[in-house]
PDB file of C-alpha atoms in Angstrom:
ATOM      1  CA  MET A 786      -0.205   0.249   0.104  1.00 90.00           C
ATOM      2  CA  THR A 787       1.194   3.397  -0.348  1.00 95.00           C
ATOM      3  CA  ARG A 788      -0.705   7.237  -0.204  1.00 97.00           C
ATOM      4  CA  ALA A 789      -1.892   9.885  -2.827  1.00 98.00           C
ATOM      5  CA  VAL A 790      -3.347  12.777  -2.928  1.00 98.00           C
ATOM      6  CA  PHE A 791      -7.023  13.145  -4.180  1.00 98.00           C
ATOM      7  CA  PHE A 792      -9.895  15.326  -4.117  1.00 98.00           C
ATOM      8  CA  ASP A 793     -13.310  14.696  -5.557  1.00 98.00           C
ATOM      9  CA  GLU A 794     -15.167  17.723  -5.750  1.00 98.00           C
ATOM     10  CA  LEU A 795     -13.636  21.329  -7.256  1.00 98.00           C
ATOM     11  CA  GLY A 796     -12.786  23.615  -4.473  1.00 98.00           C
ATOM     12  CA  GLY A 797      -9.824  25.374  -2.761  1.00 97.00           C
ATOM     13  CA  PRO A 798      -6.745  23.541  -0.532  1.00 98.00           C
ATOM     14  CA  GLU A 799      -9.817  22.286   1.957  1.00 98.00           C
ATOM     15  CA  VAL A 800     -10.918  19.666  -0.931  1.00 98.00           C
ATOM     16  CA  LEU A 801      -7.525  17.641  -1.227  1.00 98.00           C
ATOM     17  CA  ARG A 802      -7.231  14.542   0.614  1.00 97.00           C
ATOM     18  CA  LEU A 803      -4.465  11.728   1.288  1.00 97.00           C
ATOM     19  CA  GLU A 804      -5.755   8.304   1.241  1.00 96.00           C
ATOM     20  CA  GLU A 805      -3.889   4.945   1.287  1.00 96.00           C
ATOM     21  CA  VAL A 806      -4.305   3.264  -1.953  1.00 95.00           C
ATOM     22  CA  PRO A 807      -2.550  -0.431  -3.439  1.00 93.00           C
ATOM     23  CA  LEU A 808       0.828  -0.102  -4.613  1.00 90.00           C
ATOM     24  CA  GLY A 809       0.442   0.357  -8.535  1.00 87.00           C
ATOM     25  CA  GLU A 810       2.405  -1.605 -10.672  1.00 93.00           C
ATOM     26  CA  PRO A 811       4.119  -0.205 -13.808  1.00 96.00           C
ATOM     27  CA  GLY A 812       2.990  -1.182 -17.001  1.00 95.00           C
ATOM     28  CA  LYS A 813       4.393  -1.102 -20.843  1.00 97.00           C
ATOM     29  CA  GLY A 814       6.112   2.527 -20.945  1.00 97.00           C
ATOM     30  CA  GLU A 815       5.707   2.804 -17.164  1.00 97.00           C
ATOM     31  CA  VAL A 816       7.945   3.236 -14.101  1.00 98.00           C
ATOM     32  CA  LEU A 817       7.311   3.343 -10.711  1.00 98.00           C
ATOM     33  CA  ILE A 818       9.082   5.671  -8.419  1.00 98.00           C
ATOM     34  CA  ARG A 819       9.382   6.074  -4.659  1.00 98.00           C
ATOM     35  CA  VAL A 820       8.866   9.738  -4.477  1.00 98.00           C
ATOM     36  CA  ASP A 821      11.176  11.602  -2.056  1.00 98.00           C
ATOM     37  CA  ALA A 822      10.014  15.067  -3.002  1.00 98.00           C
ATOM     38  CA  ILE A 823       7.240  17.053  -5.072  1.00 98.00           C
ATOM     39  CA  GLY A 824       7.231  20.283  -6.552  1.00 98.00           C
ATOM     40  CA  LEU A 825       3.945  22.579  -6.853  1.00 97.00           C
ATOM     41  CA  ASN A 826       3.350  24.402  -9.490  1.00 95.00           C
ATOM     42  CA  ARG A 827       0.083  27.280  -9.312  1.00 91.00           C
ATOM     43  CA  ALA A 828      -1.771  25.105 -12.436  1.00 92.00           C
ATOM     44  CA  GLU A 829      -2.235  22.222  -9.899  1.00 96.00           C
ATOM     45  CA  ALA A 830      -3.840  25.322  -7.755  1.00 96.00           C
ATOM     46  CA  ASN A 831      -5.899  26.226 -11.092  1.00 94.00           C
ATOM     47  CA  PHE A 832      -6.474  22.416 -11.811  1.00 97.00           C
ATOM     48  CA  ARG A 833      -8.126  21.882  -8.279  1.00 98.00           C
ATOM     49  CA  ALA A 834     -10.183  24.587  -8.227  1.00 97.00           C
ATOM     50  CA  GLY A 835     -11.661  23.757 -11.826  1.00 96.00           C
ATOM     51  CA  ALA A 836      -9.646  26.921 -14.120  1.00 91.00           C
ATOM     52  CA  TYR A 837      -6.957  24.891 -15.780  1.00 91.00           C
ATOM     53  CA  VAL A 838      -6.877  24.704 -19.385  1.00 88.00           C
ATOM     54  CA  TYR A 839      -8.454  20.919 -18.812  1.00 94.00           C
ATOM     55  CA  GLN A 840     -10.846  19.543 -15.793  1.00 97.00           C
ATOM     56  CA  PRO A 841     -10.005  16.768 -13.474  1.00 97.00           C
ATOM     57  CA  ASN A 842     -12.131  13.337 -13.163  1.00 96.00           C
ATOM     58  CA  LEU A 843     -14.199  13.590 -10.702  1.00 97.00           C
ATOM     59  CA  PRO A 844     -14.412  12.042  -8.253  1.00 96.00           C
ATOM     60  CA  GLY A 845     -11.087  10.980  -7.370  1.00 96.00           C
ATOM     61  CA  SER A 846      -8.655  13.003  -9.613  1.00 97.00           C
ATOM     62  CA  GLN A 847      -4.833  12.749  -9.132  1.00 97.00           C
ATOM     63  CA  ILE A 848      -2.766  15.768  -8.986  1.00 98.00           C
ATOM     64  CA  GLY A 849       0.672  16.850  -9.777  1.00 98.00           C
ATOM     65  CA  TYR A 850       3.330  17.695 -12.250  1.00 97.00           C
ATOM     66  CA  GLU A 851       6.516  17.074 -10.857  1.00 97.00           C
ATOM     67  CA  ALA A 852       8.303  14.718  -8.379  1.00 98.00           C
ATOM     68  CA  ALA A 853      11.746  13.750  -8.216  1.00 98.00           C
ATOM     69  CA  GLY A 854      12.444   9.950  -6.581  1.00 98.00           C
ATOM     70  CA  VAL A 855      14.471   6.718  -7.249  1.00 98.00           C
ATOM     71  CA  VAL A 856      13.083   4.165  -9.842  1.00 98.00           C
ATOM     72  CA  GLU A 857      11.559   1.059  -7.922  1.00 97.00           C
ATOM     73  CA  ALA A 858      10.418  -1.103 -10.447  1.00 97.00           C
ATOM     74  CA  VAL A 859      10.312  -1.041 -14.838  1.00 97.00           C
ATOM     75  CA  GLY A 860       7.682  -1.916 -16.676  1.00 96.00           C
ATOM     76  CA  GLU A 861       7.931  -3.728 -19.998  1.00 95.00           C
ATOM     77  CA  GLY A 862       9.326  -1.207 -22.756  1.00 94.00           C
ATOM     78  CA  ALA A 863      10.509   1.620 -20.406  1.00 94.00           C
ATOM     79  CA  ASP A 864      14.234   1.386 -21.834  1.00 91.00           C
ATOM     80  CA  GLY A 865      16.702   3.707 -20.026  1.00 93.00           C
ATOM     81  CA  PHE A 866      16.015   3.152 -16.435  1.00 96.00           C
ATOM     82  CA  ALA A 867      17.021   0.734 -13.589  1.00 96.00           C
ATOM     83  CA  LEU A 868      16.293  -0.286  -9.982  1.00 96.00           C
ATOM     84  CA  GLY A 869      17.796   2.743  -7.858  1.00 97.00           C
ATOM     85  CA  ASP A 870      18.104   5.212 -10.620  1.00 97.00           C
ATOM     86  CA  ALA A 871      17.357   8.692  -9.349  1.00 97.00           C
ATOM     87  CA  VAL A 872      15.149  10.609 -11.399  1.00 97.00           C
ATOM     88  CA  SER A 873      12.610  13.474 -11.436  1.00 97.00           C
ATOM     89  CA  ALA A 874       9.647  14.246 -13.246  1.00 97.00           C
ATOM     90  CA  VAL A 875       9.034  16.454 -16.107  1.00 94.00           C
ATOM     91  CA  PRO A 876       5.684  17.270 -16.989  1.00 93.00           C
ATOM     92  CA  THR A 877       4.965  15.931 -20.057  1.00 92.00           C
ATOM     93  CA  PHE A 878       1.851  14.175 -19.029  1.00 94.00           C
ATOM     94  CA  LEU A 879      -1.788  15.168 -18.243  1.00 95.00           C
ATOM     95  CA  MET A 880      -2.880  14.841 -14.449  1.00 97.00           C
ATOM     96  CA  THR A 881      -6.287  12.913 -16.082  1.00 97.00           C
ATOM     97  CA  GLU A 882      -3.726  10.097 -16.331  1.00 96.00           C
ATOM     98  CA  TYR A 883      -0.878  10.663 -13.843  1.00 97.00           C
ATOM     99  CA  GLY A 884      -0.375  11.922 -10.474  1.00 97.00           C
ATOM    100  CA  THR A 885       2.748  12.939  -8.322  1.00 98.00           C
ATOM    101  CA  TYR A 886       1.433  13.841  -5.083  1.00 98.00           C
ATOM    102  CA  ALA A 887       1.819  10.271  -3.505  1.00 98.00           C
ATOM    103  CA  GLU A 888       4.720   8.297  -1.566  1.00 98.00           C
ATOM    104  CA  SER A 889       4.624   6.023  -4.752  1.00 98.00           C
ATOM    105  CA  ALA A 890       3.902   6.916  -8.481  1.00 97.00           C
ATOM    106  CA  VAL A 891       3.395   5.085 -11.650  1.00 98.00           C
ATOM    107  CA  LEU A 892       4.827   7.342 -14.406  1.00 98.00           C
ATOM    108  CA  PRO A 893       5.499   7.146 -18.241  1.00 97.00           C
ATOM    109  CA  ALA A 894       8.842   6.510 -19.027  1.00 96.00           C
ATOM    110  CA  HIS A 895       8.987   9.756 -21.453  1.00 94.00           C
ATOM    111  CA  ALA A 896       8.506  11.628 -18.447  1.00 95.00           C
ATOM    112  CA  LEU A 897      11.229  10.789 -16.392  1.00 96.00           C
ATOM    113  CA  VAL A 898      15.231  11.871 -16.607  1.00 94.00           C
ATOM    114  CA  HIS A 899      17.754  10.839 -15.219  1.00 95.00           C
ATOM    115  CA  ARG A 900      19.371  13.318 -11.966  1.00 93.00           C
ATOM    116  CA  PRO A 901      22.844  14.429 -12.056  1.00 88.00           C
ATOM    117  CA  ASP A 902      24.825  13.571  -9.433  1.00 89.00           C
ATOM    118  CA  GLY A 903      24.984  15.663  -6.866  1.00 89.00           C
ATOM    119  CA  VAL A 904      21.482  16.663  -7.466  1.00 93.00           C
ATOM    120  CA  ASP A 905      19.087  16.167  -3.922  1.00 95.00           C
ATOM    121  CA  ALA A 906      15.479  15.282  -4.895  1.00 97.00           C
ATOM    122  CA  VAL A 907      14.317  18.476  -3.178  1.00 97.00           C
ATOM    123  CA  THR A 908      16.056  20.299  -6.243  1.00 96.00           C
ATOM    124  CA  GLY A 909      14.966  17.911  -8.931  1.00 96.00           C
ATOM    125  CA  ALA A 910      11.307  18.358  -7.610  1.00 97.00           C
ATOM    126  CA  ALA A 911      11.726  21.934  -7.842  1.00 97.00           C
ATOM    127  CA  THR A 912      13.402  22.145 -12.132  1.00 96.00           C
ATOM    128  CA  TRP A 913      11.465  21.034 -14.357  1.00 95.00           C
ATOM    129  CA  MET A 914       7.975  23.094 -14.998  1.00 94.00           C
ATOM    130  CA  ALA A 915      10.067  26.190 -14.239  1.00 95.00           C
ATOM    131  CA  TYR A 916      12.991  25.790 -16.157  1.00 96.00           C
ATOM    132  CA  THR A 917      11.670  24.244 -19.081  1.00 95.00           C
ATOM    133  CA  THR A 918       8.832  26.740 -19.465  1.00 95.00           C
ATOM    134  CA  ALA A 919      12.092  29.524 -18.650  1.00 96.00           C
ATOM    135  CA  TYR A 920      13.774  28.156 -21.384  1.00 97.00           C
ATOM    136  CA  GLY A 921      11.063  28.063 -23.847  1.00 96.00           C
ATOM    137  CA  LEU A 922      10.345  31.057 -23.445  1.00 96.00           C
ATOM    138  CA  LEU A 923      13.937  32.635 -23.301  1.00 97.00           C
ATOM    139  CA  VAL A 924      15.705  30.354 -25.589  1.00 96.00           C
ATOM    140  CA  GLU A 925      13.437  28.348 -28.245  1.00 95.00           C
ATOM    141  CA  PHE A 926      10.363  31.032 -28.849  1.00 95.00           C
ATOM    142  CA  GLY A 927      12.157  34.346 -27.541  1.00 95.00           C
ATOM    143  CA  GLY A 928      15.347  33.733 -29.327  1.00 95.00           C
ATOM    144  CA  VAL A 929      17.242  35.575 -26.808  1.00 97.00           C
ATOM    145  CA  ARG A 930      21.181  36.081 -27.623  1.00 97.00           C
ATOM    146  CA  PRO A 931      23.886  37.274 -25.240  1.00 97.00           C
ATOM    147  CA  GLY A 932      23.546  40.866 -24.212  1.00 97.00           C
ATOM    148  CA  ASP A 933      19.808  40.986 -25.030  1.00 97.00           C
ATOM    149  CA  THR A 934      17.515  42.732 -22.600  1.00 98.00           C
ATOM    150  CA  VAL A 935      14.429  40.608 -20.349  1.00 98.00           C
ATOM    151  CA  LEU A 936      11.992  42.099 -18.839  1.00 98.00           C
ATOM    152  CA  ILE A 937      10.727  39.298 -16.277  1.00 97.00           C
ATOM    153  CA  ASN A 938       7.122  40.271 -14.910  1.00 92.00           C
ATOM    154  CA  ALA A 939       6.172  38.013 -11.701  1.00 88.00           C
ATOM    155  CA  ALA A 940       9.573  37.776 -11.076  1.00 93.00           C
ATOM    156  CA  SER A 941       9.399  36.414  -7.305  1.00 91.00           C
ATOM    157  CA  SER A 942       7.507  32.950  -8.943  1.00 90.00           C
ATOM    158  CA  SER A 943       9.909  29.734  -9.491  1.00 92.00           C
ATOM    159  CA  VAL A 944       9.473  30.447 -13.301  1.00 94.00           C
ATOM    160  CA  GLY A 945      10.469  34.393 -12.826  1.00 95.00           C
ATOM    161  CA  LEU A 946      13.413  32.961 -10.735  1.00 96.00           C
ATOM    162  CA  ALA A 947      14.309  30.174 -13.399  1.00 97.00           C
ATOM    163  CA  SER A 948      14.016  33.393 -16.241  1.00 97.00           C
ATOM    164  CA  ILE A 949      16.726  34.932 -14.210  1.00 98.00           C
ATOM    165  CA  GLN A 950      19.105  32.720 -14.159  1.00 98.00           C
ATOM    166  CA  VAL A 951      18.052  31.175 -17.637  1.00 98.00           C
ATOM    167  CA  ALA A 952      18.877  35.015 -18.573  1.00 98.00           C
ATOM    168  CA  ASN A 953      22.363  34.766 -16.708  1.00 97.00           C
ATOM    169  CA  HIS A 954      23.439  31.653 -18.199  1.00 96.00           C
ATOM    170  CA  ILE A 955      23.188  32.508 -22.238  1.00 95.00           C
ATOM    171  CA  GLY A 956      24.457  36.462 -21.417  1.00 97.00           C
ATOM    172  CA  ALA A 957      21.479  38.389 -21.352  1.00 98.00           C
ATOM    173  CA  ILE A 958      20.457  40.862 -19.069  1.00 98.00           C
ATOM    174  CA  PRO A 959      17.629  40.490 -16.657  1.00 98.00           C
ATOM    175  CA  ILE A 960      15.448  43.163 -15.426  1.00 98.00           C
ATOM    176  CA  ALA A 961      12.645  41.747 -13.063  1.00 97.00           C
ATOM    177  CA  THR A 962       9.735  43.272 -11.637  1.00 95.00           C
ATOM    178  CA  THR A 963       7.920  43.210  -8.714  1.00 93.00           C
ATOM    179  CA  ARG A 964       4.918  45.160  -7.441  1.00 90.00           C
ATOM    180  CA  THR A 965       6.448  46.526  -4.223  1.00 91.00           C
ATOM    181  CA  SER A 966      10.027  47.213  -2.817  1.00 92.00           C
ATOM    182  CA  ALA A 967       9.845  44.590  -0.704  1.00 92.00           C
ATOM    183  CA  LYS A 968      11.428  41.748  -2.225  1.00 92.00           C
ATOM    184  CA  LYS A 969      13.405  43.906  -4.546  1.00 94.00           C
ATOM    185  CA  GLN A 970      17.295  42.984  -2.708  1.00 95.00           C
ATOM    186  CA  ARG A 971      16.510  39.610  -2.651  1.00 95.00           C
ATOM    187  CA  LEU A 972      15.886  39.416  -6.766  1.00 96.00           C
ATOM    188  CA  LEU A 973      18.816  41.292  -7.352  1.00 97.00           C
ATOM    189  CA  ASP A 974      20.578  38.777  -4.905  1.00 96.00           C
ATOM    190  CA  ALA A 975      18.758  36.030  -6.782  1.00 96.00           C
ATOM    191  CA  GLY A 976      20.776  37.750 -10.606  1.00 97.00           C
ATOM    192  CA  ALA A 977      18.439  40.430 -11.397  1.00 97.00           C
ATOM    193  CA  ALA A 978      20.411  43.174 -13.153  1.00 98.00           C
ATOM    194  CA  HIS A 979      17.583  45.448 -12.226  1.00 97.00           C
ATOM    195  CA  VAL A 980      14.118  45.499 -10.186  1.00 97.00           C
ATOM    196  CA  ILE A 981      11.296  48.178 -11.001  1.00 96.00           C
ATOM    197  CA  ALA A 982       8.440  48.035  -8.473  1.00 95.00           C
ATOM    198  CA  THR A 983       5.630  48.541 -10.267  1.00 92.00           C
ATOM    199  CA  GLU A 984       3.393  49.929  -7.755  1.00 92.00           C
ATOM    200  CA  GLU A 985       6.441  52.360  -7.104  1.00 94.00           C
ATOM    201  CA  GLU A 986       8.126  53.313 -10.111  1.00 95.00           C
ATOM    202  CA  ASP A 987       6.695  53.955 -13.468  1.00 95.00           C
ATOM    203  CA  LEU A 988       7.671  50.928 -15.619  1.00 94.00           C
ATOM    204  CA  VAL A 989       7.820  52.172 -19.337  1.00 95.00           C
ATOM    205  CA  LYS A 990       9.909  55.584 -18.483  1.00 96.00           C
ATOM    206  CA  GLU A 991      12.303  53.244 -16.379  1.00 96.00           C
ATOM    207  CA  ILE A 992      12.460  50.312 -18.826  1.00 96.00           C
ATOM    208  CA  HIS A 993      13.187  53.193 -21.679  1.00 96.00           C
ATOM    209  CA  ALA A 994      16.266  54.533 -19.380  1.00 96.00           C
ATOM    210  CA  LEU A 995      18.028  51.107 -18.490  1.00 96.00           C
ATOM    211  CA  THR A 996      17.877  50.485 -22.287  1.00 96.00           C
ATOM    212  CA  GLY A 997      18.920  53.999 -23.528  1.00 95.00           C
ATOM    213  CA  GLY A 998      15.363  54.797 -24.646  1.00 94.00           C
ATOM    214  CA  GLN A 999      15.123  50.870 -26.880  1.00 94.00           C
ATOM    215  CA  GLY A1000      13.029  49.168 -24.944  1.00 96.00           C
ATOM    216  CA  VAL A1001      13.676  45.287 -24.163  1.00 97.00           C
ATOM    217  CA  LYS A1002      13.937  42.322 -27.019  1.00 97.00           C
ATOM    218  CA  LEU A1003      11.727  40.443 -24.832  1.00 97.00           C
ATOM    219  CA  ALA A1004       9.214  40.297 -21.980  1.00 97.00           C
ATOM    220  CA  ILE A1005       7.342  37.630 -20.538  1.00 96.00           C
ATOM    221  CA  ASP A1006       4.110  37.515 -18.487  1.00 93.00           C
ATOM    222  CA  ALA A1007       2.233  35.729 -16.630  1.00 89.00           C
ATOM    223  CA  ILE A1008      -0.342  38.127 -15.703  1.00 84.00           C
ATOM    224  CA  MET A1009      -1.821  39.602 -18.470  1.00 83.00           C
ATOM    225  CA  GLY A1010      -5.212  41.320 -17.690  1.00 84.00           C
ATOM    226  CA  PRO A1011      -5.117  45.474 -18.953  1.00 85.00           C
ATOM    227  CA  ALA A1012      -1.853  45.727 -18.001  1.00 84.00           C
ATOM    228  CA  VAL A1013      -0.271  44.215 -21.489  1.00 86.00           C
ATOM    229  CA  ASN A1014      -0.934  48.164 -22.693  1.00 88.00           C
ATOM    230  CA  THR A1015       1.242  49.222 -20.578  1.00 90.00           C
ATOM    231  CA  LEU A1016       3.921  46.061 -20.554  1.00 92.00           C
ATOM    232  CA  VAL A1017       3.850  46.220 -24.586  1.00 91.00           C
ATOM    233  CA  GLN A1018       5.573  49.991 -24.124  1.00 93.00           C
ATOM    234  CA  ALA A1019       8.599  48.795 -22.569  1.00 95.00           C
ATOM    235  CA  VAL A1020       9.361  46.170 -25.872  1.00 96.00           C
ATOM    236  CA  ALA A1021      11.354  47.385 -28.592  1.00 95.00           C
ATOM    237  CA  PRO A1022       9.947  47.753 -31.761  1.00 95.00           C
ATOM    238  CA  ASP A1023      10.479  44.336 -33.462  1.00 93.00           C
ATOM    239  CA  GLY A1024      10.913  42.704 -29.915  1.00 95.00           C
ATOM    240  CA  THR A1025       8.751  40.139 -28.803  1.00 95.00           C
ATOM    241  CA  LEU A1026       5.917  39.853 -25.720  1.00 95.00           C
ATOM    242  CA  LEU A1027       5.441  36.417 -24.681  1.00 94.00           C
ATOM    243  CA  PHE A1028       2.556  35.359 -22.675  1.00 92.00           C
ATOM    244  CA  TYR A1029       2.703  32.149 -20.214  1.00 91.00           C
ATOM    245  CA  GLY A1030      -0.092  32.698 -17.817  1.00 83.00           C
ATOM    246  CA  TRP A1031      -3.332  34.836 -16.815  1.00 79.00           C
ATOM    247  CA  LEU A1032      -3.195  35.257 -13.219  1.00 77.00           C
ATOM    248  CA  ASP A1033      -5.206  38.601 -14.018  1.00 77.00           C
ATOM    249  CA  PRO A1034      -9.074  37.113 -15.604  1.00 80.00           C
ATOM    250  CA  THR A1035      -9.893  40.879 -16.253  1.00 83.00           C
ATOM    251  CA  PRO A1036      -9.879  40.604 -20.434  1.00 82.00           C
ATOM    252  CA  ALA A1037      -6.980  41.525 -21.799  1.00 80.00           C
ATOM    253  CA  PRO A1038      -6.768  44.278 -24.844  1.00 81.00           C
ATOM    254  CA  MET A1039      -4.787  43.818 -28.048  1.00 82.00           C
ATOM    255  CA  PRO A1040      -1.854  45.391 -26.770  1.00 84.00           C
ATOM    256  CA  LEU A1041      -0.574  48.546 -28.959  1.00 79.00           C
ATOM    257  CA  ALA A1042       2.272  50.562 -28.261  1.00 79.00           C
ATOM    258  CA  PRO A1043       1.801  54.217 -28.828  1.00 81.00           C
ATOM    259  CA  ASP A1044       4.307  54.134 -31.379  1.00 82.00           C
ATOM    260  CA  PHE A1045       1.900  51.771 -33.428  1.00 80.00           C
ATOM    261  CA  LEU A1046       5.284  50.023 -34.688  1.00 83.00           C
ATOM    262  CA  GLY A1047       4.897  46.302 -34.999  1.00 86.00           C
ATOM    263  CA  ARG A1048       5.648  43.901 -32.145  1.00 90.00           C
ATOM    264  CA  ASN A1049       5.611  39.817 -32.120  1.00 92.00           C
ATOM    265  CA  ILE A1050       2.596  38.703 -29.177  1.00 91.00           C
ATOM    266  CA  ARG A1051       2.035  35.144 -28.688  1.00 91.00           C
ATOM    267  CA  THR A1052       1.243  33.285 -26.230  1.00 91.00           C
ATOM    268  CA  TYR A1053       3.037  29.945 -24.845  1.00 92.00           C
ATOM    269  CA  ALA A1054       2.404  26.824 -22.971  1.00 88.00           C
ATOM    270  CA  PHE A1055       4.893  24.622 -21.646  1.00 85.00           C
ATOM    271  CA  THR A1056       3.540  21.931 -23.828  1.00 87.00           C
ATOM    272  CA  GLU A1057       4.563  23.522 -26.772  1.00 91.00           C
ATOM    273  CA  LEU A1058       8.332  22.129 -25.278  1.00 91.00           C
ATOM    274  CA  THR A1059       7.562  18.821 -23.517  1.00 87.00           C
ATOM    275  CA  LEU A1060       5.371  17.436 -26.335  1.00 88.00           C
ATOM    276  CA  ASP A1061       7.795  18.341 -28.943  1.00 92.00           C
ATOM    277  CA  SER A1062      10.200  15.406 -28.916  1.00 91.00           C
ATOM    278  CA  GLU A1063      13.105  17.661 -30.483  1.00 95.00           C
ATOM    279  CA  ARG A1064      12.328  20.861 -28.413  1.00 95.00           C
ATOM    280  CA  LEU A1065      12.146  18.360 -24.938  1.00 93.00           C
ATOM    281  CA  ARG A1066      15.746  17.019 -26.064  1.00 93.00           C
ATOM    282  CA  ARG A1067      17.166  20.369 -26.225  1.00 96.00           C
ATOM    283  CA  ALA A1068      15.396  21.962 -22.894  1.00 95.00           C
ATOM    284  CA  LYS A1069      17.525  18.365 -21.179  1.00 93.00           C
ATOM    285  CA  HIS A1070      20.553  18.931 -22.409  1.00 93.00           C
ATOM    286  CA  PHE A1071      20.635  23.269 -21.696  1.00 96.00           C
ATOM    287  CA  ILE A1072      18.859  22.314 -18.457  1.00 95.00           C
ATOM    288  CA  ASN A1073      21.414  19.581 -17.051  1.00 92.00           C
ATOM    289  CA  ALA A1074      24.140  21.616 -18.241  1.00 92.00           C
ATOM    290  CA  GLY A1075      22.796  24.172 -16.160  1.00 94.00           C
ATOM    291  CA  LEU A1076      22.756  22.146 -12.662  1.00 92.00           C
ATOM    292  CA  ARG A1077      26.123  20.451 -13.445  1.00 90.00           C
ATOM    293  CA  ALA A1078      27.820  23.698 -13.627  1.00 90.00           C
ATOM    294  CA  GLY A1079      25.754  25.576 -10.991  1.00 92.00           C
ATOM    295  CA  SER A1080      24.424  28.361 -13.021  1.00 94.00           C
ATOM    296  CA  LEU A1081      20.781  26.720 -12.672  1.00 95.00           C
ATOM    297  CA  SER A1082      19.795  26.132  -9.130  1.00 95.00           C
ATOM    298  CA  PRO A1083      15.853  26.438  -8.091  1.00 96.00           C
ATOM    299  CA  VAL A1084      15.074  28.600  -5.491  1.00 94.00           C
ATOM    300  CA  ILE A1085      13.101  27.144  -2.614  1.00 96.00           C
ATOM    301  CA  ASP A1086      11.005  28.915  -0.686  1.00 95.00           C
ATOM    302  CA  ARG A1087       9.534  26.156   1.955  1.00 96.00           C
ATOM    303  CA  SER A1088       9.089  22.721   2.637  1.00 97.00           C
ATOM    304  CA  PHE A1089       5.896  21.087   3.626  1.00 98.00           C
ATOM    305  CA  ASP A1090       5.138  17.408   4.623  1.00 98.00           C
ATOM    306  CA  LEU A1091       2.850  15.322   2.237  1.00 98.00           C
ATOM    307  CA  THR A1092       0.614  14.629   5.583  1.00 97.00           C
ATOM    308  CA  ASP A1093       0.058  19.417   5.695  1.00 98.00           C
ATOM    309  CA  VAL A1094      -0.642  19.408   1.671  1.00 98.00           C
ATOM    310  CA  VAL A1095      -3.330  21.612   2.027  1.00 98.00           C
ATOM    311  CA  ALA A1096      -1.546  24.061   4.095  1.00 98.00           C
ATOM    312  CA  ALA A1097       0.699  23.880   1.307  1.00 98.00           C
ATOM    313  CA  HIS A1098      -1.724  24.673  -1.299  1.00 98.00           C
ATOM    314  CA  ARG A1099      -2.820  27.497   0.573  1.00 97.00           C
ATOM    315  CA  HIS A1100       0.606  28.880   0.894  1.00 97.00           C
ATOM    316  CA  LEU A1101       1.114  28.474  -2.603  1.00 95.00           C
ATOM    317  CA  GLU A1102      -2.023  30.858  -3.133  1.00 93.00           C
ATOM    318  CA  SER A1103      -1.143  33.233  -0.755  1.00 91.00           C
ATOM    319  CA  ASN A1104       1.444  34.913  -3.241  1.00 84.00           C
ATOM    320  CA  THR A1105       4.092  35.845  -0.342  1.00 87.00           C
ATOM    321  CA  GLN A1106       6.159  33.510  -1.651  1.00 87.00           C
ATOM    322  CA  PHE A1107       9.558  33.528  -2.931  1.00 91.00           C
ATOM    323  CA  GLY A1108      10.549  30.391  -5.013  1.00 91.00           C
ATOM    324  CA  LYS A1109       9.129  27.124  -5.263  1.00 95.00           C
ATOM    325  CA  VAL A1110       7.376  25.561  -2.876  1.00 97.00           C
ATOM    326  CA  ILE A1111       8.028  21.752  -2.113  1.00 98.00           C
ATOM    327  CA  LEU A1112       6.190  18.762  -0.460  1.00 98.00           C
ATOM    328  CA  THR A1113       8.658  16.257   1.240  1.00 98.00           C
ATOM    329  CA  VAL A1114       7.982  12.493   2.183  1.00 97.00           C
ATOM    330  CA  GLN A1115       8.651  10.324   4.713  1.00 94.00           C
ATOM    331  CA  HIS A1116       9.362   6.867   4.040  1.00 90.00           C
TER     332      HIS A1116
END
């Protein structure tokens, strides 16, 4: 037997429950892992609340995209994995099919990567959602090169902090935003070249001052809403504005800069990378190289025990965190 988290109805963190269930056996192309740590994501909170891009199977929905642990059993055709291998889960599956909030989890082999030597379970569980998203935004779709300026909105999130590190890893100049100056020094310490407190400073004025009036090569945003009209003014002509979230549900207008010169504007979903084998292959090499070199290192905000999953989700939705929220599993 093992314990896993399920929910029977849509709602707040309180709908999550930990239940003892039979230990699953891996089928064809699947691997059973002992879960040691789990990374929490806003996507899972939205999934639990019924506000995600697809709906859970109720009652008894599982949940969770990220985990790290050790291989306990290997199904037929799950080549490349052996008992005892240290692995991390990459979110290349639907939560209606698999979940990671558990003491043990059966996952598809294509969703697992070997953890480099020296990368512990907490780091492994905190890496792949944030860094595949950041890699996709900056490298695959943003086309950022050394010396380019990158505006990172809501920079204290796990994806925001990962994006700061990815920008530095490739020699770009990360400019972070945060609502107030309370997190300013922490963002500078995390590698931001500049930090703009958007409730205290004029974003467009500050960006133009920092870039010699040009604007940034790339701006990434997880908020959207009416503020997109301000954000687009910080982007250089022929630069790119990428949206990867929609935390503000207010309808967003078509963003137009006052100069009416062209900007490249699009949305981005991490599945555009994780479900494309060639893009995912490049991402894995990029991220593992950064982990080995130490230039990519997830910032951990706070860890909770799996039994405290309700409290962990409440903290996740508090918007007070700086970095990744983690569940750990005691065996």
